[in-house]
CSV table of C-alpha atoms and ligand atoms in Angstrom, one decimal:
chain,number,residue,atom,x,y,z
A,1,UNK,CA,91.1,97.5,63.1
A,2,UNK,CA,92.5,94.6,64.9
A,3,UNK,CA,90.1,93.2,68.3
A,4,UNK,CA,91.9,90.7,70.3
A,5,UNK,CA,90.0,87.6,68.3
A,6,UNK,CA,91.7,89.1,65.5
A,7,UNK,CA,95.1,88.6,67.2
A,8,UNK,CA,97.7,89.9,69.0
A,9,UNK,CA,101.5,89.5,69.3
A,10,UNK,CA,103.8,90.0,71.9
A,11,UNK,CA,107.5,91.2,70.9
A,12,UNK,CA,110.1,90.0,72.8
A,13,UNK,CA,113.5,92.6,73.1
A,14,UNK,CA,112.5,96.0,71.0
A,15,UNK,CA,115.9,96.6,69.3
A,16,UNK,CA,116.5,97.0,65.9
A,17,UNK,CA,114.4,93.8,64.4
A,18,UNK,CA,112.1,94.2,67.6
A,19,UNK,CA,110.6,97.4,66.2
A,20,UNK,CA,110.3,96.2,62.7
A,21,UNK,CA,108.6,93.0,64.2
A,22,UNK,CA,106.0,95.7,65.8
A,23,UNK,CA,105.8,97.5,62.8
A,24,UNK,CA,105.1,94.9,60.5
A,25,UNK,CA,102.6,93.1,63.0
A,26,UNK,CA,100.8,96.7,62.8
A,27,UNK,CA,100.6,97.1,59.6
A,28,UNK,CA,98.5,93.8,59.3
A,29,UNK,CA,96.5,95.1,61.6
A,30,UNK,CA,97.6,92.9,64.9
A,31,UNK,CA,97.5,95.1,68.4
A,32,UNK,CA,101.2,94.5,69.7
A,33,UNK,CA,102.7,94.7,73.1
A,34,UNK,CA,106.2,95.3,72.9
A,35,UNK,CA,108.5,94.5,75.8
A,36,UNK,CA,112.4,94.9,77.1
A,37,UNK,CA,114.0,95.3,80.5
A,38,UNK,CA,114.5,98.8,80.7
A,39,UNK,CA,111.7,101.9,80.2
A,40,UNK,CA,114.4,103.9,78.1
A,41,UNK,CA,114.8,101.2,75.5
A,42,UNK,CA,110.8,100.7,75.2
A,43,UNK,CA,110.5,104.1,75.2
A,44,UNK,CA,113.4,104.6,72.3
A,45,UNK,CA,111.5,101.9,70.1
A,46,UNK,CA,108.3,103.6,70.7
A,47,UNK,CA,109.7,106.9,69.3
A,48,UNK,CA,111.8,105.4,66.5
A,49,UNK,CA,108.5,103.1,65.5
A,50,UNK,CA,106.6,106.5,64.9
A,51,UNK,CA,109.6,108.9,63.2
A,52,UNK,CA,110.1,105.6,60.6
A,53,UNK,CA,105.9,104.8,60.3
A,54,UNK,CA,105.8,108.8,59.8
A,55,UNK,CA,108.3,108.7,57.4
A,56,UNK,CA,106.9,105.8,55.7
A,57,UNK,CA,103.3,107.1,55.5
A,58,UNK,CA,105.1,110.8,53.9
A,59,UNK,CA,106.8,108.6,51.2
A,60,UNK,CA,103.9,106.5,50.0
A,61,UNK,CA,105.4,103.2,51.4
A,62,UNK,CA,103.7,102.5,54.6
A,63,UNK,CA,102.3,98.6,54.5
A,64,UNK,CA,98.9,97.4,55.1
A,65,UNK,CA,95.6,99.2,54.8
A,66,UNK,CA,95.8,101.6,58.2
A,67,UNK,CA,97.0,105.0,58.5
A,68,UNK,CA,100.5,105.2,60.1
A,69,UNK,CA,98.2,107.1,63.2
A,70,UNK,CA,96.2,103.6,63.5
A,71,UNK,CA,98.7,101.1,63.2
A,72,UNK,CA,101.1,103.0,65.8
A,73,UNK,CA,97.7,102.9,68.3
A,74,UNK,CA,98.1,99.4,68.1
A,75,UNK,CA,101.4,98.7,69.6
A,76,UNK,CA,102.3,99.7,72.8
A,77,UNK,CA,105.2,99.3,75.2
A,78,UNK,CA,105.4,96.5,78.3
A,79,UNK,CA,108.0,96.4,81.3
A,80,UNK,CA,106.2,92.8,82.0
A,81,UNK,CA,106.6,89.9,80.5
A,82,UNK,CA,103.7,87.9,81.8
A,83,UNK,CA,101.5,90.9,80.5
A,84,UNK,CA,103.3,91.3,77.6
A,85,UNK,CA,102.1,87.4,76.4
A,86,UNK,CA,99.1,88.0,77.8
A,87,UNK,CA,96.5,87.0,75.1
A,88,UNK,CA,99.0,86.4,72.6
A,89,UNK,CA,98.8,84.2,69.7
A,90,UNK,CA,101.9,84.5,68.9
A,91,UNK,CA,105.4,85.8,70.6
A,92,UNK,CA,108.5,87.1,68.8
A,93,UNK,CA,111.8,86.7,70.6
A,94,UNK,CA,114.4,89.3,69.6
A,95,UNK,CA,116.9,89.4,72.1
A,96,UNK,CA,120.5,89.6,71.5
A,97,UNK,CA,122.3,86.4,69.9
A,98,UNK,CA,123.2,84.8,72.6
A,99,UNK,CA,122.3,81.2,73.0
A,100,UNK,CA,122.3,81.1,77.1
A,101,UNK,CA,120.1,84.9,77.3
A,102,UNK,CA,117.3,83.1,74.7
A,103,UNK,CA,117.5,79.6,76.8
A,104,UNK,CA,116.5,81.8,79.7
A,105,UNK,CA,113.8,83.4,78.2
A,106,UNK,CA,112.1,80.5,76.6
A,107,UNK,CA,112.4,78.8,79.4
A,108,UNK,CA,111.0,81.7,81.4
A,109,UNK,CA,107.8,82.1,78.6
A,110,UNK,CA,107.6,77.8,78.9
A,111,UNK,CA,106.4,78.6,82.4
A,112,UNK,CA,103.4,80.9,81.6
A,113,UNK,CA,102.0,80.4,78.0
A,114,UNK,CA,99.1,77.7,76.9
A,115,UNK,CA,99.3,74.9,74.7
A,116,UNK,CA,98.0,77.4,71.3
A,117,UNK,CA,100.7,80.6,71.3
A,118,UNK,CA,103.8,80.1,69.1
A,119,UNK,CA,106.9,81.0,70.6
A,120,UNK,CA,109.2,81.9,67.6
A,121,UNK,CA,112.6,82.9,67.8
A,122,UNK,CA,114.4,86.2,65.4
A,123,UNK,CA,118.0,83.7,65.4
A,124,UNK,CA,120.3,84.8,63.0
A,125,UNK,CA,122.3,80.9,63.7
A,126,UNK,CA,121.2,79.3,67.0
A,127,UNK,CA,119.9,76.3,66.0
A,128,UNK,CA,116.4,75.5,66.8
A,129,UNK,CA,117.2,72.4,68.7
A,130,UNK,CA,119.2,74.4,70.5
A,131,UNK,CA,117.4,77.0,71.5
A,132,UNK,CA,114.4,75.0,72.5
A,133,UNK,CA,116.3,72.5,74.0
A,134,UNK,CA,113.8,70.4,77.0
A,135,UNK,CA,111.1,72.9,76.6
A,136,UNK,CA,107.4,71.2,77.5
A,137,UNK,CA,105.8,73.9,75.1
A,138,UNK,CA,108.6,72.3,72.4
A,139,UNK,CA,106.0,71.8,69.6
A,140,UNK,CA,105.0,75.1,69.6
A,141,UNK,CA,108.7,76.8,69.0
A,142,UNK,CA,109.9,77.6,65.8
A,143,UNK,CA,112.5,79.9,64.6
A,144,UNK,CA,111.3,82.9,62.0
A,145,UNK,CA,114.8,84.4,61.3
A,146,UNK,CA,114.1,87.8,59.2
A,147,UNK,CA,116.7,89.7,56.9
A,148,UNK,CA,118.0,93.0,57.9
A,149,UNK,CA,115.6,95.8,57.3
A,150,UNK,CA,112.5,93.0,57.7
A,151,UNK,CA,110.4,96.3,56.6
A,152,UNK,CA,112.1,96.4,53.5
A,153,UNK,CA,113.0,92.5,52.5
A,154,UNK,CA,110.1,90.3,53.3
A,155,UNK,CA,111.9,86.7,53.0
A,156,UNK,CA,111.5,85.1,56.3
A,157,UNK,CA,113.6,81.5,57.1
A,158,UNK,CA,111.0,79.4,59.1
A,159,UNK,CA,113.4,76.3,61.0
A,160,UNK,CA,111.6,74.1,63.0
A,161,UNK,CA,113.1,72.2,66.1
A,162,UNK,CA,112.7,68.4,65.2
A,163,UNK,CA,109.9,68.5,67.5
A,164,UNK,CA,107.6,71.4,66.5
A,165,UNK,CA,104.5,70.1,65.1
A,166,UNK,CA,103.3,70.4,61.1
A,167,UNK,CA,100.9,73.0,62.5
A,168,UNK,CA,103.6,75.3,64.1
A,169,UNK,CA,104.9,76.0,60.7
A,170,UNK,CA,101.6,76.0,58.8
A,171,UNK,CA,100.3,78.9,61.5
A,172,UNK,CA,103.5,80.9,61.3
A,173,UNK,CA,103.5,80.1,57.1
A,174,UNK,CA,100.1,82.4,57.2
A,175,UNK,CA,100.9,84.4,59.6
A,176,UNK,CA,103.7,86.2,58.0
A,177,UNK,CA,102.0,85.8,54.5
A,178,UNK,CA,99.2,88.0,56.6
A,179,UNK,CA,102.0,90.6,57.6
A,180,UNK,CA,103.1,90.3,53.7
A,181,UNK,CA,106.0,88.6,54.6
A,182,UNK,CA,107.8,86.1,51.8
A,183,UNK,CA,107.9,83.0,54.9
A,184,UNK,CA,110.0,80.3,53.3
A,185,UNK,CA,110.2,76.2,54.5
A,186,UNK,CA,113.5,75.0,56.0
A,187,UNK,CA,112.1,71.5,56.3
A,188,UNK,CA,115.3,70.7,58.6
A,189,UNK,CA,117.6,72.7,60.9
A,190,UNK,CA,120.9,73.0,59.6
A,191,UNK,CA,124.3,75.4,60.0
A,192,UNK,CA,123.3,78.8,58.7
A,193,UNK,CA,119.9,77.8,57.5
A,194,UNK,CA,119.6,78.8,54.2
A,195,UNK,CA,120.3,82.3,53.2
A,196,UNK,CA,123.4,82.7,55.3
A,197,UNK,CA,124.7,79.3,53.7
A,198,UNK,CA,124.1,81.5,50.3
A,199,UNK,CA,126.0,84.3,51.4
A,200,UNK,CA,128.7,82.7,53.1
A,201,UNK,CA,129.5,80.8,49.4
A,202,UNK,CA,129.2,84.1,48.1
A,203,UNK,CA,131.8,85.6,50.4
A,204,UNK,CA,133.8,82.8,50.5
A,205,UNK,CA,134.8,83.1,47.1
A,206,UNK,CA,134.4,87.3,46.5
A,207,UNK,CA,137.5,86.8,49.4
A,208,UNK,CA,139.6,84.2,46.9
A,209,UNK,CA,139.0,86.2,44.1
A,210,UNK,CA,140.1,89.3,46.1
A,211,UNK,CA,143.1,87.5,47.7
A,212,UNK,CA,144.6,86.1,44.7
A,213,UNK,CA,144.6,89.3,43.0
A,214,UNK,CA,142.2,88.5,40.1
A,215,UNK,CA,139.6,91.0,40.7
A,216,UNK,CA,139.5,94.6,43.2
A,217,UNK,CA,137.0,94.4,45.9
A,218,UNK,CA,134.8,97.6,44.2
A,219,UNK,CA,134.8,95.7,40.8
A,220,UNK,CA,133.9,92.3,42.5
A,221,UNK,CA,131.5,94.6,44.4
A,222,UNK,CA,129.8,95.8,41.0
A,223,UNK,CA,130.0,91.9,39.4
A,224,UNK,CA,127.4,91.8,41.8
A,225,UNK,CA,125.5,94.5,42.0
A,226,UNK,CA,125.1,95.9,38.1
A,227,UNK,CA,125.5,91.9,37.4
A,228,UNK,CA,124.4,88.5,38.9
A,229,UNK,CA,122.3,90.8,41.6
A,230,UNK,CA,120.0,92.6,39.3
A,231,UNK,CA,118.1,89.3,38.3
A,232,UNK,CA,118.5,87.6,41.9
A,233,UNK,CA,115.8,90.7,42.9
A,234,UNK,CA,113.3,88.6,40.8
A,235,UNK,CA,114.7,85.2,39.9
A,236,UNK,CA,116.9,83.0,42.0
A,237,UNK,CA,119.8,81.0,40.6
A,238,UNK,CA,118.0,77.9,39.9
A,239,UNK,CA,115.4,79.5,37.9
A,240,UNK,CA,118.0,81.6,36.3
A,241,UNK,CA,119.6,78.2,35.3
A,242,UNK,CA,115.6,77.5,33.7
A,243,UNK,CA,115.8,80.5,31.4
A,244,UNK,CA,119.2,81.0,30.3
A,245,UNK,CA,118.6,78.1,28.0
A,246,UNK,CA,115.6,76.3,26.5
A,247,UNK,CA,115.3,74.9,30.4
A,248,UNK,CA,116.6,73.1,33.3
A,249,UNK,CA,117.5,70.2,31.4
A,250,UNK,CA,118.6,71.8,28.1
A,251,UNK,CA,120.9,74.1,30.9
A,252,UNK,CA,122.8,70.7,32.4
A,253,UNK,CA,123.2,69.3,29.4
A,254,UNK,CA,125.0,72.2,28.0
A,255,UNK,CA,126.5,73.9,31.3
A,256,UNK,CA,126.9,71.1,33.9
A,257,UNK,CA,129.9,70.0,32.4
A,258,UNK,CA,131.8,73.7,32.9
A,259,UNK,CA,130.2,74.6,35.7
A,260,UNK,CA,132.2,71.3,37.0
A,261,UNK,CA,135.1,72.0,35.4
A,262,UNK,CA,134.8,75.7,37.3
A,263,UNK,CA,133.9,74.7,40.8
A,264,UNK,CA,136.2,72.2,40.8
A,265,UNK,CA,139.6,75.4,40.9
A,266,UNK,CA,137.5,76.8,43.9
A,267,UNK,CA,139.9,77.4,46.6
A,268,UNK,CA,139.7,76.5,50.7
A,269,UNK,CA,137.2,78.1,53.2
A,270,UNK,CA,139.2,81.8,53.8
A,271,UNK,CA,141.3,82.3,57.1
A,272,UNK,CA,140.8,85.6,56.4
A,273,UNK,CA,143.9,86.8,57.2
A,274,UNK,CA,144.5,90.5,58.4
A,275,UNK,CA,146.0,91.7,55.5
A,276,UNK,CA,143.6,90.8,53.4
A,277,UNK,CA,140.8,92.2,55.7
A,278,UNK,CA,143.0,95.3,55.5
A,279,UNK,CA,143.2,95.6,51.7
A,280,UNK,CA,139.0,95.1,51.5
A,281,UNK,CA,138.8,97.8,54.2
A,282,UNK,CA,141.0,100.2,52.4
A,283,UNK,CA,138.8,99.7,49.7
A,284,UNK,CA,135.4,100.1,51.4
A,285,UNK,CA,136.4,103.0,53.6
A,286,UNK,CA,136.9,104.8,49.9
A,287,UNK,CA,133.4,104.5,48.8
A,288,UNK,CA,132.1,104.6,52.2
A,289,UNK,CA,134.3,106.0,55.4
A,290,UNK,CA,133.8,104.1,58.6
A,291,UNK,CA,132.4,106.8,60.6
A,292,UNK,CA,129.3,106.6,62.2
A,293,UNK,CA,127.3,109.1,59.9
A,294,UNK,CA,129.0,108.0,56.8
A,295,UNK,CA,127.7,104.7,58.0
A,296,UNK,CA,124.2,105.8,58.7
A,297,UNK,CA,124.1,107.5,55.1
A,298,UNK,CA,125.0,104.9,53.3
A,299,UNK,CA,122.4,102.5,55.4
A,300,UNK,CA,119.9,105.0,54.6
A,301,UNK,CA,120.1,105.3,51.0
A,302,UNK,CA,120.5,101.2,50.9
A,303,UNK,CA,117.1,101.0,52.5
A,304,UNK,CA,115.6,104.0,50.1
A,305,UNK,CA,116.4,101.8,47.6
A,306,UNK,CA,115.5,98.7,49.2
A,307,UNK,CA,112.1,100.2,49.3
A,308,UNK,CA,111.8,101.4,46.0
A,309,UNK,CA,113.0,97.6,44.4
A,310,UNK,CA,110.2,96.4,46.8
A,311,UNK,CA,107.7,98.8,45.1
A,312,UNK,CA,108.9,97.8,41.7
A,313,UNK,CA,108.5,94.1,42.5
A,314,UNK,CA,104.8,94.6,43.6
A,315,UNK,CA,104.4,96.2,40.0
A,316,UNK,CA,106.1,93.2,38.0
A,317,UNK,CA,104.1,90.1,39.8
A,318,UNK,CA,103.4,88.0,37.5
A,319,UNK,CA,99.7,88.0,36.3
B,401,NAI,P1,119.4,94.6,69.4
B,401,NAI,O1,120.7,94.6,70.3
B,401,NAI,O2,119.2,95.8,68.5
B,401,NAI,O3,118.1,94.4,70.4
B,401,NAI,C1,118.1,93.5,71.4
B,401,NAI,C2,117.0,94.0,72.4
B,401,NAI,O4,116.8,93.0,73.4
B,401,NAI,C3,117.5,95.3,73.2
B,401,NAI,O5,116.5,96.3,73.2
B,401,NAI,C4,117.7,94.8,74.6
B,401,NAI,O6,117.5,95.7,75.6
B,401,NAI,C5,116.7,93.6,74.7
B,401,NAI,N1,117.0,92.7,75.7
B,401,NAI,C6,118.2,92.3,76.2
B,401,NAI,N2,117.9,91.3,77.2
B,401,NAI,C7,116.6,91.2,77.3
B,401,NAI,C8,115.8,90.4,78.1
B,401,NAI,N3,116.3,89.5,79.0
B,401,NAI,N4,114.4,90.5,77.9
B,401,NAI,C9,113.9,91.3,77.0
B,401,NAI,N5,114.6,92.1,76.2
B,401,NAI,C10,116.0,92.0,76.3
B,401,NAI,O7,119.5,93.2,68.6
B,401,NAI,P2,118.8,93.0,67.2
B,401,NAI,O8,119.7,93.3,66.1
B,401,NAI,O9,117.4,93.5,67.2
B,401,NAI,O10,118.8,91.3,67.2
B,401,NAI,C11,117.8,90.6,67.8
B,401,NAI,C12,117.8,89.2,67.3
B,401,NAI,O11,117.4,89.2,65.9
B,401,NAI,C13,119.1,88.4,67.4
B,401,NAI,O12,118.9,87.1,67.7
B,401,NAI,C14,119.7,88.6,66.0
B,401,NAI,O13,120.5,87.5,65.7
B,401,NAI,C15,118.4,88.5,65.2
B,401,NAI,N6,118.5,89.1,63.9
B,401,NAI,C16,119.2,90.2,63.7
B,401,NAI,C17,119.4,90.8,62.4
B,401,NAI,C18,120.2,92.0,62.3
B,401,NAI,O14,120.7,92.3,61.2
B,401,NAI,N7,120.3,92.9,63.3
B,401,NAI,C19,118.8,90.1,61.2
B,401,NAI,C20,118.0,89.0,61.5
B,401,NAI,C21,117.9,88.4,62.8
């Protein structure tokens, strides 16, 4: 059981990532206050934290070592922020996306932490020097942007501001490993970081492909997921590259050539243009309708088997 040497975190916002933040703090065992503006939304988060840890615990795939009864003890619910850091060794912003609401509440949390607590940001894009912009606590900010359901995906984008110190990062690095989190280095702030540059290639050229009539949006769908996404669970493209011939170097030598010869018919960043958008839609709204509970069905089964590929990956580490 977590004492406050051990640590404790304060959540900032407890909306969707919020509560997974509390969750996955819990389930390594750090006591968590979680705070937001309003008593409903605290109160909300509380009661969706325990349905999902219940549900979790039922199905065999709650984390850490407590029992979901334990870990839920743990985190508890704050109307105040200067409580809510109280003690802290580290605080988790996760208020909506909005550059001039997180400003305003680093610059708030810059007025009443000490030089040791890391004060990391959930951004999905803001940049770092951004966000942290003429902050005196500056070293210690650092962006941890997690990927939607952080329960289920563990890969967490660490971005430091220019100014953050080595140890910032090294702290937060074993911090999430703790939480058994898959932290990553960006070693330099930049558009999208790194996972959302990835996808955004990835769109970018599913929309060509669509646009120009070479391939319907289910099938290009299914190239990826009964095709290039089955490895990416395990190995990423550059190791792929590594074992698809007898190495990295044997790879270039044979593929760089066509690979060149491929990328160099890729078409312009998409205006995505509203018929286009209209034709994908038709499309998506087959397999899935865009009603709320269709929605919510679909989201659940994704996470299902989100957590099942996560189990599966525990069983295949390499020894
Ligand atoms: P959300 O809208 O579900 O939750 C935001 C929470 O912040 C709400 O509970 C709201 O009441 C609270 N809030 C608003 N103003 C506040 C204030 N002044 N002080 C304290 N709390 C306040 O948003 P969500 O999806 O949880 O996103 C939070 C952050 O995480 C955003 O920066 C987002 O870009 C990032 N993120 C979101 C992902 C997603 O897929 N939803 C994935 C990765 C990062």
């Amino acid at each position: 059981m977590a004492s406050a040497a051990a640590g404790e975190v304060a959540i900032i916002g407890s909306g969707l990532i919020g509560q997974s933040w509390a969750m996955l703090f819990a389930s390594g065992g750090f006591k968590v206050k979680l705070y937001d503006i309003g008593q409903q939304q605290v109160t909300n988060a509380l009661e969706k934290i325990r349905k999902e840890m219940k549900f979790l615990e039922q199905s065999g795939s709650l984390k850490g070592s407590l029992g979901a009864e334990e870990q839920l003890s743990l985190i508890s619910g704050c109307l105040n922020i200067q409580e809510a850091v109280e003690g802290a060794m580290h605080i988790q912003e996760c208020v909506p996306e909005n550059l001039e609401l997180k400003k305003k509440i680093f610059a708030q949390l810059d007025q009443i932490v000490d030089d040791k607590v890391v004060l990391s940001s959930s951004t999905s894009c803001l940049l770092p020097s951004k966000v942290f912009a003429g902050l005196a606590h500056v070293k210690q900010c650092i962006v941890a942007h997690p990927v939607n359901p952080p329960y289920y995906v563990p890969l967490v984008e660490l971005v430091p501001h220019p100014k953050t110190a080595p140890a910032t990062v090294d702290r937060t690095y074993a911090l999430m490993q703790k939480i058994g989190q898959s932290p990553v280095r960006v070693m330099k702030e930049i558009d999208g970081f790194v996972l959302n540059r990835l996808q955004y290639a990835v769109i970018s050229e599913a929309w060509r492909l669509v646009e120009e009539g070479i391939v319907s949006p289910s099938d290009l769908d299914l190239v990826m997921s009964d095709g290039l996404g089955m490895r990416y669970a395990f190995i990423g493209p550059l190791e792929t590259m590594h074992l698809n011939a007898e190495g990295m170097l044997s790879y270039c030598d044979r593929y760089s050539e066509g690979m060149q010869h491929v990328l160099k018919t890729f078409g312009p960043i998409p205006d995505f243009s509203r018929a286009t958008v209209e034709k994908v839609n038709q499309a998506m709204c087959v397999k899935v309708p865009n009603d709320p509970e269709h929605l919510a069905a679909r989201r659940q089964w994704r996470d299902e088997c989100l957590l099942r590929l996560a189990k599966l990956k525990r069983q295949m580490q390499p020894q």
